[in-house]
PDB file of C-alpha atoms and ligand atoms in Angstrom:
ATOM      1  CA  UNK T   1       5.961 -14.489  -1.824  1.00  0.00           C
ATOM      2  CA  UNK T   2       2.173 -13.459  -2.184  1.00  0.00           C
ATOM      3  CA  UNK T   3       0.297 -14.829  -4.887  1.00  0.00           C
ATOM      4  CA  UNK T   4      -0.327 -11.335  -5.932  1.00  0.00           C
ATOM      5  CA  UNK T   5       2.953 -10.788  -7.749  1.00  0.00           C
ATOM      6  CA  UNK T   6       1.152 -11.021 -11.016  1.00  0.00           C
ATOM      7  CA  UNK T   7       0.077  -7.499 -10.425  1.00  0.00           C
ATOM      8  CA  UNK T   8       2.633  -5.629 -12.745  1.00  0.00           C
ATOM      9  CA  UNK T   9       3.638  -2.242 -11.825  1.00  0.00           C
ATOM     10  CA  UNK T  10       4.803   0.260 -14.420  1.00  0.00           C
ATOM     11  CA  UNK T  11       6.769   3.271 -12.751  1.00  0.00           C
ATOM     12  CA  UNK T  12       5.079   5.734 -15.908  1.00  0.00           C
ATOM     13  CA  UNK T  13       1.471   4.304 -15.303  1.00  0.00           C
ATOM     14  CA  UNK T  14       1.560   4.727 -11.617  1.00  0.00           C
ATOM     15  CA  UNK T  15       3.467   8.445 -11.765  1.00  0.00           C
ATOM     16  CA  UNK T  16       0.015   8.895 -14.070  1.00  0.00           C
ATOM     17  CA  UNK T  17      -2.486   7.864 -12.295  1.00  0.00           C
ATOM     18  CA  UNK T  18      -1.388   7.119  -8.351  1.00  0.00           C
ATOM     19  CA  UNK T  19       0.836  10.367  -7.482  1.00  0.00           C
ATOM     20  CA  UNK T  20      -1.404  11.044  -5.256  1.00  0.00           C
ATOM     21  CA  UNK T  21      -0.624   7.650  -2.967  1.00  0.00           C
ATOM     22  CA  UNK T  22       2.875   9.500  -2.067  1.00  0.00           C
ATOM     23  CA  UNK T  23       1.623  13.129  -2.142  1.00  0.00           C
ATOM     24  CA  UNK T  24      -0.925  12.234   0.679  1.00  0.00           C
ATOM     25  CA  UNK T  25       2.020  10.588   2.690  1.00  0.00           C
ATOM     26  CA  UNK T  26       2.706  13.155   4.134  1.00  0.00           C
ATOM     27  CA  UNK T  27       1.156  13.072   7.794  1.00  0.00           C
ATOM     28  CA  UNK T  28       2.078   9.449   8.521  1.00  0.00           C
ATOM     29  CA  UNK T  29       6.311  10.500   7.335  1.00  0.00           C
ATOM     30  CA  UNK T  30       5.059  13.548  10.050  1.00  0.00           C
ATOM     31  CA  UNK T  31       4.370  10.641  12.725  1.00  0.00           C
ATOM     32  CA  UNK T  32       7.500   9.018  12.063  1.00  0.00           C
ATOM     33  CA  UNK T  33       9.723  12.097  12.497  1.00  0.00           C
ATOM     34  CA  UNK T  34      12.528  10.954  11.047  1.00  0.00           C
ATOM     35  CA  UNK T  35      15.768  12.303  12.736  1.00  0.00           C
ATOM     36  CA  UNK T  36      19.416  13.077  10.836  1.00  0.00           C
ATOM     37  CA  UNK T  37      21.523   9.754  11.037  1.00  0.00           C
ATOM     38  CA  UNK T  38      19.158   7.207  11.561  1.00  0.00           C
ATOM     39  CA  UNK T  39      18.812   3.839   9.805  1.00  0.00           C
ATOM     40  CA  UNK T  40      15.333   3.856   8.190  1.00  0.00           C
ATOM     41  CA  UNK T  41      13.593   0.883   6.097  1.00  0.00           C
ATOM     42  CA  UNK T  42      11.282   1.648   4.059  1.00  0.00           C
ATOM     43  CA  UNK T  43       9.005  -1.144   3.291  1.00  0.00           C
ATOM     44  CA  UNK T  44       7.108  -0.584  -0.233  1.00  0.00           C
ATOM     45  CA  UNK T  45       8.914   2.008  -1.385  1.00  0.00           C
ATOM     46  CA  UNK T  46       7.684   1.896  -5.184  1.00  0.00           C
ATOM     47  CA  UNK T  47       9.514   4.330  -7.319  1.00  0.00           C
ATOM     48  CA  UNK T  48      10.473   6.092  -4.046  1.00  0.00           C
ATOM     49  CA  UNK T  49       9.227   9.650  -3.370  1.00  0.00           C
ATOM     50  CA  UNK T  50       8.918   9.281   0.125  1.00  0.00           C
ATOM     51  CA  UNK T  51      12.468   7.730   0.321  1.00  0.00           C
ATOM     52  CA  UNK T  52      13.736  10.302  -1.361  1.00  0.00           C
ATOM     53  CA  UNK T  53      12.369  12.517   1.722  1.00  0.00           C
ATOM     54  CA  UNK T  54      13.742  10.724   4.254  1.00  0.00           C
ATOM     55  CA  UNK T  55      17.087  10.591   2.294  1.00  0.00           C
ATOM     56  CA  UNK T  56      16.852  14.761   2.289  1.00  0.00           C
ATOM     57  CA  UNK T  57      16.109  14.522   6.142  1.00  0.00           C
ATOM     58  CA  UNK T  58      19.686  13.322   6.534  1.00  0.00           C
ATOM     59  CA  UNK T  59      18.640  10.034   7.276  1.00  0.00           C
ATOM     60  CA  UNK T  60      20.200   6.573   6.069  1.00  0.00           C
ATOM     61  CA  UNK T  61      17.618   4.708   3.978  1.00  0.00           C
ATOM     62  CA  UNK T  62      16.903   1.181   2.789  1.00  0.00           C
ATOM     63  CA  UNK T  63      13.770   1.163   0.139  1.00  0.00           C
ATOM     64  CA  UNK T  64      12.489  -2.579  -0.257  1.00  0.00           C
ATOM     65  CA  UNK T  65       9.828  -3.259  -2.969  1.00  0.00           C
ATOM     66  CA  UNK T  66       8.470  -6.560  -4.104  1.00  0.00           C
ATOM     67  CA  UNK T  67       8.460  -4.658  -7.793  1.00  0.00           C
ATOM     68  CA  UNK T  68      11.494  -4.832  -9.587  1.00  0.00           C
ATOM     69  CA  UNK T  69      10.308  -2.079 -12.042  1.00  0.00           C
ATOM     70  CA  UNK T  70       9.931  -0.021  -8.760  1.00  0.00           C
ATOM     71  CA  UNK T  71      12.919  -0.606  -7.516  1.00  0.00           C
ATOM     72  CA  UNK T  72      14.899   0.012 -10.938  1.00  0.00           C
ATOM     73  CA  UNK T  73      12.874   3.346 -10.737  1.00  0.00           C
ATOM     74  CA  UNK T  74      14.217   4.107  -7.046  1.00  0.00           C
ATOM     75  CA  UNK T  75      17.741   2.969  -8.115  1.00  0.00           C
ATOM     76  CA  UNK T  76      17.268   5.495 -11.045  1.00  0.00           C
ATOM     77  CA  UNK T  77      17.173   8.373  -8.917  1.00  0.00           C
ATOM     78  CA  UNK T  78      20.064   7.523  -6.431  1.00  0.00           C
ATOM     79  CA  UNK T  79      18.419   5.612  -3.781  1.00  0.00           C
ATOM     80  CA  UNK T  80      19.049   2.359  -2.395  1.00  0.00           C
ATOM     81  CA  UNK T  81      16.662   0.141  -3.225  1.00  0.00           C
ATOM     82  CA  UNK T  82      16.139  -3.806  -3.481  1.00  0.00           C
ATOM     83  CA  UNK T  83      13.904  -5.860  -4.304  1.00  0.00           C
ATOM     84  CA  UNK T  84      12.512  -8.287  -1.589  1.00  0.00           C
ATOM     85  CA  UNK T  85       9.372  -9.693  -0.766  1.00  0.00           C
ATOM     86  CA  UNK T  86       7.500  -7.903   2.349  1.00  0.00           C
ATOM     87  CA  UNK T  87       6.896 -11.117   4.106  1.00  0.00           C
ATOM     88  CA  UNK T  88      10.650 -12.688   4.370  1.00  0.00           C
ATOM     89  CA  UNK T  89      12.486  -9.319   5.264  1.00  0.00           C
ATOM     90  CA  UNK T  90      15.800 -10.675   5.466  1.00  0.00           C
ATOM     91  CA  UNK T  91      17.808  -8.124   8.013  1.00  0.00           C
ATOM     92  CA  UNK T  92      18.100  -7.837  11.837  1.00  0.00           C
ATOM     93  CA  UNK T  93      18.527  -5.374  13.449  1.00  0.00           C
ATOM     94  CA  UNK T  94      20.110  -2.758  12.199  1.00  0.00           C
ATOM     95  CA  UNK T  95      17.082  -0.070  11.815  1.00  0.00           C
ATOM     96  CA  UNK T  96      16.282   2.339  13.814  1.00  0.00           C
ATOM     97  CA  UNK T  97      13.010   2.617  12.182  1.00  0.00           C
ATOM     98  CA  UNK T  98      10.944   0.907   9.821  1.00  0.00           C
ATOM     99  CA  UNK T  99       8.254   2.797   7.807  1.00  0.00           C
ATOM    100  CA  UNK T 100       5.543   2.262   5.167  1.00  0.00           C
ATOM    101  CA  UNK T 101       3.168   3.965   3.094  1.00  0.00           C
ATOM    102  CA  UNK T 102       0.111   1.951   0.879  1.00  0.00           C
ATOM    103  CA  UNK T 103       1.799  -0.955   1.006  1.00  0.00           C
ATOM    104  CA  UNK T 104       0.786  -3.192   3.479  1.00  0.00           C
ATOM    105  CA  UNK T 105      -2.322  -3.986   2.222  1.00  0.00           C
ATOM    106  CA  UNK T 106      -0.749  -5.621  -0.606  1.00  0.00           C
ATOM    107  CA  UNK T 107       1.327  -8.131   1.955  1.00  0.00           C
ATOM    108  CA  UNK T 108      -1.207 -10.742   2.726  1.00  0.00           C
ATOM    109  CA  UNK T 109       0.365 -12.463   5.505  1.00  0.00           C
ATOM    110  CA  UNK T 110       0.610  -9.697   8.012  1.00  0.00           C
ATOM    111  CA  UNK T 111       2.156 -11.830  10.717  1.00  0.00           C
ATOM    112  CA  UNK T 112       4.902 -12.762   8.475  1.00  0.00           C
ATOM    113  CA  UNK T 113       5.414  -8.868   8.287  1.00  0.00           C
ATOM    114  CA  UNK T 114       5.440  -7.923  11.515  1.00  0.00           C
ATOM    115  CA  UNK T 115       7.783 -10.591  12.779  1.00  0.00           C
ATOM    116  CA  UNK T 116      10.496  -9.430   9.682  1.00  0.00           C
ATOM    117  CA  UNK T 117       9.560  -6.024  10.734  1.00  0.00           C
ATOM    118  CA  UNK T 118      10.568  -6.377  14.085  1.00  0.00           C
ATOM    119  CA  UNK T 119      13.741  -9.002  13.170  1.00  0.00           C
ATOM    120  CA  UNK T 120      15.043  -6.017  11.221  1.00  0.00           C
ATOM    121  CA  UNK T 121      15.013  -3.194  13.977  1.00  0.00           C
ATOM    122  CA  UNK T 122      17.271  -2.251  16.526  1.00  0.00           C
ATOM    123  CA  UNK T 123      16.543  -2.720  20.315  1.00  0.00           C
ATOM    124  CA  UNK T 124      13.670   0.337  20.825  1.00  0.00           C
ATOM    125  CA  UNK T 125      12.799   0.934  17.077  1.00  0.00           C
ATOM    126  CA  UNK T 126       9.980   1.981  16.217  1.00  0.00           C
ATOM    127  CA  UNK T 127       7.398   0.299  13.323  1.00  0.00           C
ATOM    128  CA  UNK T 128       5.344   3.074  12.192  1.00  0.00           C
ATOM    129  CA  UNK T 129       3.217   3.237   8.417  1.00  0.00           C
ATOM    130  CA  UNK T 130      -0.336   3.899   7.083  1.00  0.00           C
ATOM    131  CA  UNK T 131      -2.805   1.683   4.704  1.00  0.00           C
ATOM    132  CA  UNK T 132      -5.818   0.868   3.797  1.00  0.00           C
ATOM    133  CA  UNK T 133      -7.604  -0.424   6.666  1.00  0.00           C
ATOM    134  CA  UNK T 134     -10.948  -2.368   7.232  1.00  0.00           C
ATOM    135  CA  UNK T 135     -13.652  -1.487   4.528  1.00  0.00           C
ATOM    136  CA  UNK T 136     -11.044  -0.052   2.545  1.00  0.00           C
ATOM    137  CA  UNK T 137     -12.468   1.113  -0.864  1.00  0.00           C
ATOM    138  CA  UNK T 138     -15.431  -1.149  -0.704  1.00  0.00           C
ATOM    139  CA  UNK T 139     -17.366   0.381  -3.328  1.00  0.00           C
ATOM    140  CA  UNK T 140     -15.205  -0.876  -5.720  1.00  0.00           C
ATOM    141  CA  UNK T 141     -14.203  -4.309  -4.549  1.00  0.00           C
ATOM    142  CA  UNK T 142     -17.979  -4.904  -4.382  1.00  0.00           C
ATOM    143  CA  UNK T 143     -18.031  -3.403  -7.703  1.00  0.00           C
ATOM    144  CA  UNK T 144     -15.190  -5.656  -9.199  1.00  0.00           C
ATOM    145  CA  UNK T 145     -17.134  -9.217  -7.269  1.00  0.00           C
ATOM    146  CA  UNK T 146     -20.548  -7.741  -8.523  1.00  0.00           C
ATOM    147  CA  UNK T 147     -18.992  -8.112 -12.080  1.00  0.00           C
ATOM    148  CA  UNK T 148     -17.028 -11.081 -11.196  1.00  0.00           C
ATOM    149  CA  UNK T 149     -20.083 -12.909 -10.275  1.00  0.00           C
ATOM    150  CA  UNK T 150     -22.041 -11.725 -13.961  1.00  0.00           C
ATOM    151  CA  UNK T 151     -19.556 -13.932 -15.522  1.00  0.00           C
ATOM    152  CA  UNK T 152     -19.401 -17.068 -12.866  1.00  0.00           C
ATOM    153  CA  UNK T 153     -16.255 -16.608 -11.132  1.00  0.00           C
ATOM    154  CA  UNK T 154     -16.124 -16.440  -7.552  1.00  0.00           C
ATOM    155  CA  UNK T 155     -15.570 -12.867  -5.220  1.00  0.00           C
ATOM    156  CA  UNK T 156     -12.153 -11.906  -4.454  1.00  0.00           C
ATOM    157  CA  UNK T 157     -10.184 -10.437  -1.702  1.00  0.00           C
ATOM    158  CA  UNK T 158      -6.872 -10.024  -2.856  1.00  0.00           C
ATOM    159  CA  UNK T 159      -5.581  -7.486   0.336  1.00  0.00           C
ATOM    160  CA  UNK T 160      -4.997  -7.476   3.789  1.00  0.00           C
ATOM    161  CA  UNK T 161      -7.505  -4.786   5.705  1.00  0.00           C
ATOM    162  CA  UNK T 162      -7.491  -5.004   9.395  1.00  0.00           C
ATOM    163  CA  UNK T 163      -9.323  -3.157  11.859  1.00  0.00           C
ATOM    164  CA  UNK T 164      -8.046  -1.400  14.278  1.00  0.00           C
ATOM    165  CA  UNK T 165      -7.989  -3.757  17.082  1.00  0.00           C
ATOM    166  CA  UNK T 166      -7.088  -6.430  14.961  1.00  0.00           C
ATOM    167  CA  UNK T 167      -3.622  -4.914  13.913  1.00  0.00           C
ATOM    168  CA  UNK T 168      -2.869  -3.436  17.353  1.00  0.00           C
ATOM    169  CA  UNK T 169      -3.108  -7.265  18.399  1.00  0.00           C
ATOM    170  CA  UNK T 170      -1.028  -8.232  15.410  1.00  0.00           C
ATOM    171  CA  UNK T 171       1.387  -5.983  16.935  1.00  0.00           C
ATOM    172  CA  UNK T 172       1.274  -6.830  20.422  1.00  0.00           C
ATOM    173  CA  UNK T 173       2.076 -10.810  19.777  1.00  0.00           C
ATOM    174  CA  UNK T 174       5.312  -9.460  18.473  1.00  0.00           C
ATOM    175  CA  UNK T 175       6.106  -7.303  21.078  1.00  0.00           C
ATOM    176  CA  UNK T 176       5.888  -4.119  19.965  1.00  0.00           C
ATOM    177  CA  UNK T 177       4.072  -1.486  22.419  1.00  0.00           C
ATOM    178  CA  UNK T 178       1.393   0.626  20.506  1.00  0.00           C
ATOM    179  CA  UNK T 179       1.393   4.422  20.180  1.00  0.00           C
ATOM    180  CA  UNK T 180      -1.084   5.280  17.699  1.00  0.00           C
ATOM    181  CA  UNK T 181      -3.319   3.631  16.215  1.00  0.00           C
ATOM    182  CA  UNK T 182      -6.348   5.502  14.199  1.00  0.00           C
ATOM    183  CA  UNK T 183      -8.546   4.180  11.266  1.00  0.00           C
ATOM    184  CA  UNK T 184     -10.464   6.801   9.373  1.00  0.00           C
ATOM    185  CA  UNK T 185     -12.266   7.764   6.313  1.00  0.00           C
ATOM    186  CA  UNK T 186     -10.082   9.278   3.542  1.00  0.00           C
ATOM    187  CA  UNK T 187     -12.477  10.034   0.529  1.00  0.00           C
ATOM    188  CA  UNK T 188      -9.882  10.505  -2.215  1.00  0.00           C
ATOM    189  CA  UNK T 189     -10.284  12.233  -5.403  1.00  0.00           C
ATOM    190  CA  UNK T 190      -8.610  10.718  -8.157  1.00  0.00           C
ATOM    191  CA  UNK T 191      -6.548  12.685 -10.996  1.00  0.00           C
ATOM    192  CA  UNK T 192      -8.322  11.199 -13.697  1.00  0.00           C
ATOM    193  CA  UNK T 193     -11.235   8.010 -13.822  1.00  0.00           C
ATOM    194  CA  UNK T 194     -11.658   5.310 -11.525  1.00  0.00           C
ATOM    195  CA  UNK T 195     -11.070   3.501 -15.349  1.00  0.00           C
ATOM    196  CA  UNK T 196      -7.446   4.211 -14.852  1.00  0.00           C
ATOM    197  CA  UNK T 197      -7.436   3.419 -11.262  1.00  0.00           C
ATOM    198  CA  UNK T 198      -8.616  -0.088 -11.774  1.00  0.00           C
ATOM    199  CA  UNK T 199      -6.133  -0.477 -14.537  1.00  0.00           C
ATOM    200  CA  UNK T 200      -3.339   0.694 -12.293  1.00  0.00           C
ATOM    201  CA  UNK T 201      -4.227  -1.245  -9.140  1.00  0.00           C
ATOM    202  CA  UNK T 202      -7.075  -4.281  -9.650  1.00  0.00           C
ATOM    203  CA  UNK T 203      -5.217  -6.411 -12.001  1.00  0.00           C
ATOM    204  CA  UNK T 204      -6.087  -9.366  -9.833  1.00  0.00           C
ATOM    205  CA  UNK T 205      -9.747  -8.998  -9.989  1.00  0.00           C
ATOM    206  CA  UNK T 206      -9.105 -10.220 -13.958  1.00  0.00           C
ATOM    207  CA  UNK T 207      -7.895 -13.630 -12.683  1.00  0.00           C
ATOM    208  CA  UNK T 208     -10.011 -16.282 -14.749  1.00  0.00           C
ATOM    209  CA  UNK T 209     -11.335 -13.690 -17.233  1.00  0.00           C
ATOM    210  CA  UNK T 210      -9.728 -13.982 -20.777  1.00  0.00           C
ATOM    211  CA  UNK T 211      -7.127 -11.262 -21.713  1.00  0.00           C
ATOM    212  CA  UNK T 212      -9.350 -10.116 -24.511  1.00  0.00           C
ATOM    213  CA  UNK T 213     -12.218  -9.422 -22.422  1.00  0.00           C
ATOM    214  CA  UNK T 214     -10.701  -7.564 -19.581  1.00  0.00           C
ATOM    215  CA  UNK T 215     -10.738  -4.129 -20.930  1.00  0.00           C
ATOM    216  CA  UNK T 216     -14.595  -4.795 -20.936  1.00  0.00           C
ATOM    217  CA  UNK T 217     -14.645  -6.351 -17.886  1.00  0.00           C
ATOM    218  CA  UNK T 218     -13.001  -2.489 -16.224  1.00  0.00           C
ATOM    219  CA  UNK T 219     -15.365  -0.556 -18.595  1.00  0.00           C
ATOM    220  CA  UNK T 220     -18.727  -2.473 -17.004  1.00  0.00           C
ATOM    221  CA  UNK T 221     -17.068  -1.919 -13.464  1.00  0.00           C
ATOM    222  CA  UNK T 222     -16.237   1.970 -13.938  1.00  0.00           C
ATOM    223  CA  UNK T 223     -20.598   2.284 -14.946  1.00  0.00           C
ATOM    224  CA  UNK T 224     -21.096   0.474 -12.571  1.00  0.00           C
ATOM    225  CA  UNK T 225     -19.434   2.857  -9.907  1.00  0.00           C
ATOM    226  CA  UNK T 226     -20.786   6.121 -11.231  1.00  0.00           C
ATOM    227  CA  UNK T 227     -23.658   6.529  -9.494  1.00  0.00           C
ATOM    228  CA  UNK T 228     -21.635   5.812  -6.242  1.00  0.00           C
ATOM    229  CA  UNK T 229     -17.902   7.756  -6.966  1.00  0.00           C
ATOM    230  CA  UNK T 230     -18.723  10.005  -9.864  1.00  0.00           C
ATOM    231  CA  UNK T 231     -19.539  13.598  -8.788  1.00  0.00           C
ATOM    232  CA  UNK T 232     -21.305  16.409  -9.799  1.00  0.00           C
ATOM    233  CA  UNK T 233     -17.856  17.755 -10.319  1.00  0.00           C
ATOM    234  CA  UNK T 234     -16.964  15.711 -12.884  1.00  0.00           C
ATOM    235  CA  UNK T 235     -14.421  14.432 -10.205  1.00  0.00           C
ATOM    236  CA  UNK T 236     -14.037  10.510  -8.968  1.00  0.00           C
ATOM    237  CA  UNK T 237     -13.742  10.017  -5.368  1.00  0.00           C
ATOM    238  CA  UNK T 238     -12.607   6.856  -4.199  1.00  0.00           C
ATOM    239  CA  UNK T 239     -13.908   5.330  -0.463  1.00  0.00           C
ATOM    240  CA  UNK T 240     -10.513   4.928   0.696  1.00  0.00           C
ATOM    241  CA  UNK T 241     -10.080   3.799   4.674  1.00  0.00           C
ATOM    242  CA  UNK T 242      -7.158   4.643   6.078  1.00  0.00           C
ATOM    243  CA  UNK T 243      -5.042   2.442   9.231  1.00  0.00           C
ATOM    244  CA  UNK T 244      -2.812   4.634  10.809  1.00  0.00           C
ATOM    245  CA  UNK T 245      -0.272   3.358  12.985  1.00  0.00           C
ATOM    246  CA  UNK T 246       3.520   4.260  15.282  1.00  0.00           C
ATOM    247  CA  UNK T 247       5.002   0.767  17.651  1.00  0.00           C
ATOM    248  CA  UNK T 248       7.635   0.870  19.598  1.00  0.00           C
ATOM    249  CA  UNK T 249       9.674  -2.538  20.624  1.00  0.00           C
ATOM    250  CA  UNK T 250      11.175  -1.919  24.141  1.00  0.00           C
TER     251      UNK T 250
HETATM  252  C1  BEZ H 301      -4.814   1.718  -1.016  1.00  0.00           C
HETATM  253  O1  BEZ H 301      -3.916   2.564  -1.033  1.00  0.00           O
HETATM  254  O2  BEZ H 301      -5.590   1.599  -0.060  1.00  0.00           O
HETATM  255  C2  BEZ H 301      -4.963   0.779  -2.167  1.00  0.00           C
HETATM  256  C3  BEZ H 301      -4.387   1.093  -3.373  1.00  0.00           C
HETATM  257  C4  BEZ H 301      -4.521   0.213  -4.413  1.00  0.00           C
HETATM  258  C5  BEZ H 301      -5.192  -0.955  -4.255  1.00  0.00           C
HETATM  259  C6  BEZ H 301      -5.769  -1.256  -3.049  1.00  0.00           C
HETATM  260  C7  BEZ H 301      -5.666  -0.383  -1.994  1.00  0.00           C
END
């Protein structure tokens, strides 16, 4: 299991503030093209939108979240969904497909996903997701270390970003034969302040700072960011990077 299961999820915070993570899902669920009748994982479901798509394509899903409240959330609205870590997928083959949106960034070990990944599918299957990708929203991880380092703890990294080239190797070593594979800029405006998005999503960043300091701690970083995120507008733009990917085992 990563070390990053501290970071809570709360199905009401993240319909708040990160709708947008399964509203922009939609060209890498266009890659897969699902088909009626096949046996689709999908890895990092959260609360399930996008499984709830692939259900209404007439396929047979599987959502698997290391978040229980996730999963209760997914379970809440007729899916089936179970809580397991990304790294020790426990089935073989019996996918046709596995999928994955924003999630893989949060599963450190990538090798341990891509050999459970492949475990799980059928002879052919295809492995085929999006997520954030090298330099992914750098502004504010150098943002949350700048601030880190104010206050004498050490820079953190807490996901897993590869480059392109990287991942298609990752890949490779386990067989898979490589489609697609694009990494790109995906400047994304946020529904309300990069405040909310740190609350949401950078809960390890206040590892070693006391619990009554780390509302302070996300009000120094969000100033901090302004000058860099905050526009004209009124409107916060994150520097999101985007890993784009379909595999095929023979
Ligand atoms: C992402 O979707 O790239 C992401 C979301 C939250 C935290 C880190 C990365």
């Amino acid at each position: 299991m990563s070390d990053l299961a501290y970071q809570q999820w709360d199905p009401r915070q993240y319909d708040a503030n990160a709708r947008f993570v399964t509203t922009l899902g939609g060209p890498v669920l266009e890659l897969l093209a699902p088909r009626a009748g096949e046996r689709i994982l999908d890895l990092g479901c959260g609360d399930g939108p996008l499984t709830a798509r692939l259900v209404a394509a007439g396929c047979e899903v599987v959502g698997v979240d290391a978040s229980p409240e996730m999963v209760a959330a997914c379970r809440a609205s007729g899916l089936d969904a179970r809580v397991m870590d990304g790294e020790a997928l426990g089935f073989v083959a019996e996918f046709d497909a596995v999928f994955s949106n924003a999630a893989l960034h949060w599963m450190r070990d990538g090798a341990a996903v891509v050999a459970g990944v492949r475990r799980a599918l059928r002879p052919a299957g295809r492995f085929v997701g999006e997520f954030g990708g090298a330099g992914n929203i750098a502004a504010v991880t150098g943002a949350l270390n700048a601030e880190r380092g104010q206050r004498g703890l050490p820079a953190l990294q807490p996901w897993f970003n590869p480059g392109p080239a990287e991942y298609a190797e990752l890949l490779a070593a386990h067989g898979f034969r490589v489609e697609v594979m694009e990494h790109f800029p995906r400047p994304t405006p946020l529904p309300g302040s990069v405040r909310d998005w740190l609350a949401t999503f950078a809960g390890a960043f206040a590892a070693g700072i006391p619990q009554a300091d780390i509302g302070d701690f996300f009000d120094v970083v969000t100033q901090a960011l302004a000058p860099r995120l905050l526009g004209p507008d009124g409107r916060w733009v994150v520097d999101y990077q985007r890993l784009r990917f379909a595999a095929r085992l023979p």
